[in-house]
mmCIF file of C-alpha atoms in Angstrom:
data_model
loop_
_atom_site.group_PDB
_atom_site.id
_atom_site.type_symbol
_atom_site.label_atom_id
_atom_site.label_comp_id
_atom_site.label_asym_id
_atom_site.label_seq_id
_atom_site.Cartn_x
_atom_site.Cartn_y
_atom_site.Cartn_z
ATOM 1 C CA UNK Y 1 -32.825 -74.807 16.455
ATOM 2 C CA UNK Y 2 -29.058 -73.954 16.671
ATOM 3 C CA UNK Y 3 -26.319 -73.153 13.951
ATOM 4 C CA UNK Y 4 -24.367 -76.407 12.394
ATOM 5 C CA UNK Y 5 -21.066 -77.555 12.956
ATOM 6 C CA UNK Y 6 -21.174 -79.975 9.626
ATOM 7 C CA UNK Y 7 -22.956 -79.513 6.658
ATOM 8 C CA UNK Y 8 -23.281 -83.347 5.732
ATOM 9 C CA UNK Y 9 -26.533 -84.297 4.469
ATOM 10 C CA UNK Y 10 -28.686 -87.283 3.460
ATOM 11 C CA UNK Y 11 -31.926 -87.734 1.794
ATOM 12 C CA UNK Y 12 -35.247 -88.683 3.318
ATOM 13 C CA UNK Y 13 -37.417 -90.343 0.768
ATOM 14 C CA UNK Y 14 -41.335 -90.483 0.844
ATOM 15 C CA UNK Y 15 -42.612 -93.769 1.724
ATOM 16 C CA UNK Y 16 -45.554 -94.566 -0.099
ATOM 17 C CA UNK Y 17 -42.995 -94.201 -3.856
ATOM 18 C CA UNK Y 18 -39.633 -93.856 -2.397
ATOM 19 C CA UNK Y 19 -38.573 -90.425 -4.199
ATOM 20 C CA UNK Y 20 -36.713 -88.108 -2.411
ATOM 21 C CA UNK Y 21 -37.978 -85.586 -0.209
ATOM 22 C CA UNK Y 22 -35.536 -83.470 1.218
ATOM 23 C CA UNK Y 23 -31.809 -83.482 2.760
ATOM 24 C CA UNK Y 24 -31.353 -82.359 6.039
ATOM 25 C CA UNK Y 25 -28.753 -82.223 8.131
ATOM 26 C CA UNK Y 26 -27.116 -85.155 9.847
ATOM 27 C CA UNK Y 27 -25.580 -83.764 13.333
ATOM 28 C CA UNK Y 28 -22.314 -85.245 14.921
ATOM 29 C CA UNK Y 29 -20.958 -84.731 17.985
ATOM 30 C CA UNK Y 30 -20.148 -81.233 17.503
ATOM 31 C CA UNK Y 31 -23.274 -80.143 16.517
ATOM 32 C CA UNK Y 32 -24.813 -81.966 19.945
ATOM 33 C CA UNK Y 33 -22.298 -80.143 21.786
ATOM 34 C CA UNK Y 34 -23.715 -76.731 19.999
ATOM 35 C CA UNK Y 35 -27.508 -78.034 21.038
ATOM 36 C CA UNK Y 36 -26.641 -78.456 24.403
ATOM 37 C CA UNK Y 37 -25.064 -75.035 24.435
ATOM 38 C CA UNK Y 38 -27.798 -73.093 23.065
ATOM 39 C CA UNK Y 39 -30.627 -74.859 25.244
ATOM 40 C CA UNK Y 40 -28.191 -74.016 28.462
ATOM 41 C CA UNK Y 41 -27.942 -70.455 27.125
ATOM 42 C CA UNK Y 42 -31.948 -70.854 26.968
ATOM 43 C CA UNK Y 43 -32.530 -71.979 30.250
ATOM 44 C CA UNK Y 44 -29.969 -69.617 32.470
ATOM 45 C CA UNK Y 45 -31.063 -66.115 30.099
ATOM 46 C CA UNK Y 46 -34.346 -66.750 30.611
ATOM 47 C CA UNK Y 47 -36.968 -70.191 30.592
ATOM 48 C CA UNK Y 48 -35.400 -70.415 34.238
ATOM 49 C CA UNK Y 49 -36.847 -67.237 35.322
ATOM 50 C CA UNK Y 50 -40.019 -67.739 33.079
ATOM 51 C CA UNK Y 51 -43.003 -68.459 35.909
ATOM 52 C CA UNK Y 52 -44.680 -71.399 35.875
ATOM 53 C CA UNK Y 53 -48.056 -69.560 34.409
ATOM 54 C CA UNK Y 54 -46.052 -68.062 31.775
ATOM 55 C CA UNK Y 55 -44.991 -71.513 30.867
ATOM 56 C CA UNK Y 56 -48.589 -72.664 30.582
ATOM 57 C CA UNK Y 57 -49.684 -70.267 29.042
ATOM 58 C CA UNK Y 58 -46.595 -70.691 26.193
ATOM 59 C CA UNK Y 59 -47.430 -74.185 26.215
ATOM 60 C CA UNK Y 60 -51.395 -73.519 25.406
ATOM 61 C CA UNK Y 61 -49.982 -70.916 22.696
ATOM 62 C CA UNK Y 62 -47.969 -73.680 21.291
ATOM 63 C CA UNK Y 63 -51.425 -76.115 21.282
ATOM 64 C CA UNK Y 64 -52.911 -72.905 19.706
ATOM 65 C CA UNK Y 65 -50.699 -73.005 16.488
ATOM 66 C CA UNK Y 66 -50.971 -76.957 16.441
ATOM 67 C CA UNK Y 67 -54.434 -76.869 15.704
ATOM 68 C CA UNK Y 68 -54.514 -73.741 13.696
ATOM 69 C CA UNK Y 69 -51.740 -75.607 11.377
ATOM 70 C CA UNK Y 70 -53.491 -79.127 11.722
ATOM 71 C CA UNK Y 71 -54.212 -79.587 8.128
ATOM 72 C CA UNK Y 72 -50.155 -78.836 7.204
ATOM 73 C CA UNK Y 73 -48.707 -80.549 10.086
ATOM 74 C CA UNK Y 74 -50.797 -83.922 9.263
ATOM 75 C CA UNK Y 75 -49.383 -83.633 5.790
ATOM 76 C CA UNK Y 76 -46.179 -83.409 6.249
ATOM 77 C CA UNK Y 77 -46.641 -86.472 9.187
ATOM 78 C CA UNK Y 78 -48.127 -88.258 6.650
ATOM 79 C CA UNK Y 79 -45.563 -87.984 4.061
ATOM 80 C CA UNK Y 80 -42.801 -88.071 6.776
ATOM 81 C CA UNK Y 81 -43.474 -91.153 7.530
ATOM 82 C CA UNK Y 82 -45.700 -92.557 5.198
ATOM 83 C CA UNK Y 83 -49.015 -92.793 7.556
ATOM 84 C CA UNK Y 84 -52.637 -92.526 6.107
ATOM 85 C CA UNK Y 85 -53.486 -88.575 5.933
ATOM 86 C CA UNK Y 86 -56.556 -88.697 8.081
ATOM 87 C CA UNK Y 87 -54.862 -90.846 10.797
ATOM 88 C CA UNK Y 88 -52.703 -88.189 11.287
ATOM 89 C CA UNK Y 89 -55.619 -85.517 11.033
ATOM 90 C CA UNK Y 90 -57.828 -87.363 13.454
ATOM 91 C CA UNK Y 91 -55.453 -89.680 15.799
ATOM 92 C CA UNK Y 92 -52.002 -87.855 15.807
ATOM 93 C CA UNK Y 93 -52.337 -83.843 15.617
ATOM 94 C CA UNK Y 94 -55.417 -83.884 17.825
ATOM 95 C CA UNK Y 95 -52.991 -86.181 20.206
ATOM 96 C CA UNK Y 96 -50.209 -83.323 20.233
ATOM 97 C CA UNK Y 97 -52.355 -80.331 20.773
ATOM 98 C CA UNK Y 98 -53.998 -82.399 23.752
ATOM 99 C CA UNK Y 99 -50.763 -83.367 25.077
ATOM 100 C CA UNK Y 100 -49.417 -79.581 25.165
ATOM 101 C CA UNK Y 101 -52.707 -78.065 27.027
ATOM 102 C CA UNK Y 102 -52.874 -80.890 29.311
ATOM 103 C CA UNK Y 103 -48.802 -79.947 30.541
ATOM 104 C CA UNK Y 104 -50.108 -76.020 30.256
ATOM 105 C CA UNK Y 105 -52.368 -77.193 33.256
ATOM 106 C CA UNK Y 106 -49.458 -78.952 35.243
ATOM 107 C CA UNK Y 107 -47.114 -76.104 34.759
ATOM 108 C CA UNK Y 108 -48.790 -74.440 37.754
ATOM 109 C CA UNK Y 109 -49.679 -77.648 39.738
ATOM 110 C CA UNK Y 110 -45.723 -78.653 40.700
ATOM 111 C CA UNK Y 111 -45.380 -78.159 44.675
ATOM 112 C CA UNK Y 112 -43.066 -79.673 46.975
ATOM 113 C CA UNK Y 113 -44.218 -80.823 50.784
ATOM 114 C CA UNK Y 114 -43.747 -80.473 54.136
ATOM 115 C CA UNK Y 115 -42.291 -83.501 55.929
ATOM 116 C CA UNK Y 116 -43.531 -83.908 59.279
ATOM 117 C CA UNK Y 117 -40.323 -86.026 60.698
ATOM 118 C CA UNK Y 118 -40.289 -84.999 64.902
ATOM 119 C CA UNK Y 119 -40.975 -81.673 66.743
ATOM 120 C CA UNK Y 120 -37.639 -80.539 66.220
ATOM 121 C CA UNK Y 121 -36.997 -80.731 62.143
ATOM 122 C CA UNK Y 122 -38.520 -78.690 59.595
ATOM 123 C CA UNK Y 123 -38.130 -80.582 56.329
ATOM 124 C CA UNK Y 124 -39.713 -80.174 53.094
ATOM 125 C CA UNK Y 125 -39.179 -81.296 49.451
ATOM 126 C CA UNK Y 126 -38.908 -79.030 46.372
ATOM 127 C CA UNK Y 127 -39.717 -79.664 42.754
ATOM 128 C CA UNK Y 128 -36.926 -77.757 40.900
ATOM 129 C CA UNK Y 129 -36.076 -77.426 37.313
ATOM 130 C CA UNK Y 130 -33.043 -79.964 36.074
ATOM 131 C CA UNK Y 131 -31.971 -77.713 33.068
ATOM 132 C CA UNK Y 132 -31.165 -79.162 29.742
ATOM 133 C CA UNK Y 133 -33.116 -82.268 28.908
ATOM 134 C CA UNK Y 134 -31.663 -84.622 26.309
ATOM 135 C CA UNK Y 135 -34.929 -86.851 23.932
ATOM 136 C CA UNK Y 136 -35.057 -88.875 21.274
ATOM 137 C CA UNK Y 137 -38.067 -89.804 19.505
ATOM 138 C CA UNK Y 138 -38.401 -93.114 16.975
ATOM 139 C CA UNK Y 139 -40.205 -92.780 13.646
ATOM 140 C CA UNK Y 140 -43.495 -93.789 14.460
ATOM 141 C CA UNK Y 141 -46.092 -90.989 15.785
ATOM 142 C CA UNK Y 142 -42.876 -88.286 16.066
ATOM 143 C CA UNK Y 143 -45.285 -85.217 16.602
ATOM 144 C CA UNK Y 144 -46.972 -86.919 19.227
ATOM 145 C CA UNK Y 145 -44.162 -88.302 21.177
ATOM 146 C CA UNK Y 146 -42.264 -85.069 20.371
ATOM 147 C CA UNK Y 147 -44.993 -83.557 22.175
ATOM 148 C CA UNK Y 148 -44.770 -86.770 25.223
ATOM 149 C CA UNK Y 149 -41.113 -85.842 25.407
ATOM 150 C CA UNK Y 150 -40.948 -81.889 25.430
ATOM 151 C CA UNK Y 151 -43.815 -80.229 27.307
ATOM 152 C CA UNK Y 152 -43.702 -81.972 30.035
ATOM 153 C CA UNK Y 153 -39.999 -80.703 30.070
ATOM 154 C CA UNK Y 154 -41.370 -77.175 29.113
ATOM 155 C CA UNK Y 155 -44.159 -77.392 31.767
ATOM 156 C CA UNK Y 156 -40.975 -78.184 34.731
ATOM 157 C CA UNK Y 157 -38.823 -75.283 33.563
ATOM 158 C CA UNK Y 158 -36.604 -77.480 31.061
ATOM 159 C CA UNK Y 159 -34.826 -77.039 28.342
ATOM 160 C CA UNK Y 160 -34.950 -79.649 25.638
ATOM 161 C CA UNK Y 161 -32.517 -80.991 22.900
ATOM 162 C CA UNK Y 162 -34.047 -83.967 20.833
ATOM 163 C CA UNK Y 163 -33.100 -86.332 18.791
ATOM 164 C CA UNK Y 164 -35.837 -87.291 16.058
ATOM 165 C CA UNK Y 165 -34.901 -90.516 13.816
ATOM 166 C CA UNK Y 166 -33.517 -90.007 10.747
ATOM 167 C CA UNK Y 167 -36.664 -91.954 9.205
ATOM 168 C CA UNK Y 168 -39.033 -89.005 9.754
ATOM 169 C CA UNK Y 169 -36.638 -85.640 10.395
ATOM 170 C CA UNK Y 170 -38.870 -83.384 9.014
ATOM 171 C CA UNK Y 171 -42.415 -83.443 11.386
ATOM 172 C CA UNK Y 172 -40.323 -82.610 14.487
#
């Protein structure tokens, strides 16, 4: 999360009576422009020297809180989007924890190789970090395809800024 350029809002209604939930933010083009600043100032002060176990092991802490919140995070899925409850209990917070330990275990597992072209060239690839990584989710499952979006980022050394719909803004 960054500071706002605009303070224009709209309202997100719940689905299943259509009153009002909240008003978040929109974000324009100037508050993009502040994203992508504060995820570069991210990744050059410090994910970028974070090691790659230290990112797993930030990634498993984040699967941590996921299920230690499951009961409030399926809630507010469910009335972000309008979803049964225990779908989102059983099918899509389950889903996100999973997705974040099973990145943990990559964080460690990127490697480049060694290219045997002739006698007379050493080559080799290397898996390197790209920096700031732009997402955007839709409205259906956004936990879990938050989740499919950022830790693999995480996992690589990225920085993310995403883009959830303006359906369900509030279970990102």
């Amino acid at each position: 999360m960054c500071r706002r350029a605009t303070g224009k809002r709209f309202p997100t209604v719940n689905a299943s009576n259509g009153e009002v939930i909240a008003e978040p933010y929109e974000a324009d083009s100037k508050d993009v422009d502040l994203a992508v600043e504060a995820a570069e100032t991210a990744y050059y002060s410090t994910w970028n020297k974070t090691s790659s176990a230290q990112r797993g092991r930030f990634l498993n802490k984040i699967a941590d809180l996921i299920d230690e919140n499951a009961d409030d995070l399926a809630r507010i899925e469910s009335l972000d989007n309008g979803k049964p409850y225990m779908m989102a209990k059983m099918v899509d917070i389950p889903g996100v924890s999973e997705t974040f330990r099973y990145y943990a275990g990559w964080a460690t597992k990127r490697h480049g190789k060694m290219l045997d072209l002739d006698p007379n060239t050493f080559a080799y690839t290397r898996h390197e970090p790209i920096g700031v990584c732009g997402a955007i989710i839709p409205w259906n499952f956004p936990l879990l395809m938050l989740a499919w979006k950022i830790a693999p980022a995480l996992a690589c050394g990225n920085t993310v800024v995403l883009k959830s719909s303006e359906k369900t803004p509030h279970s990102r």
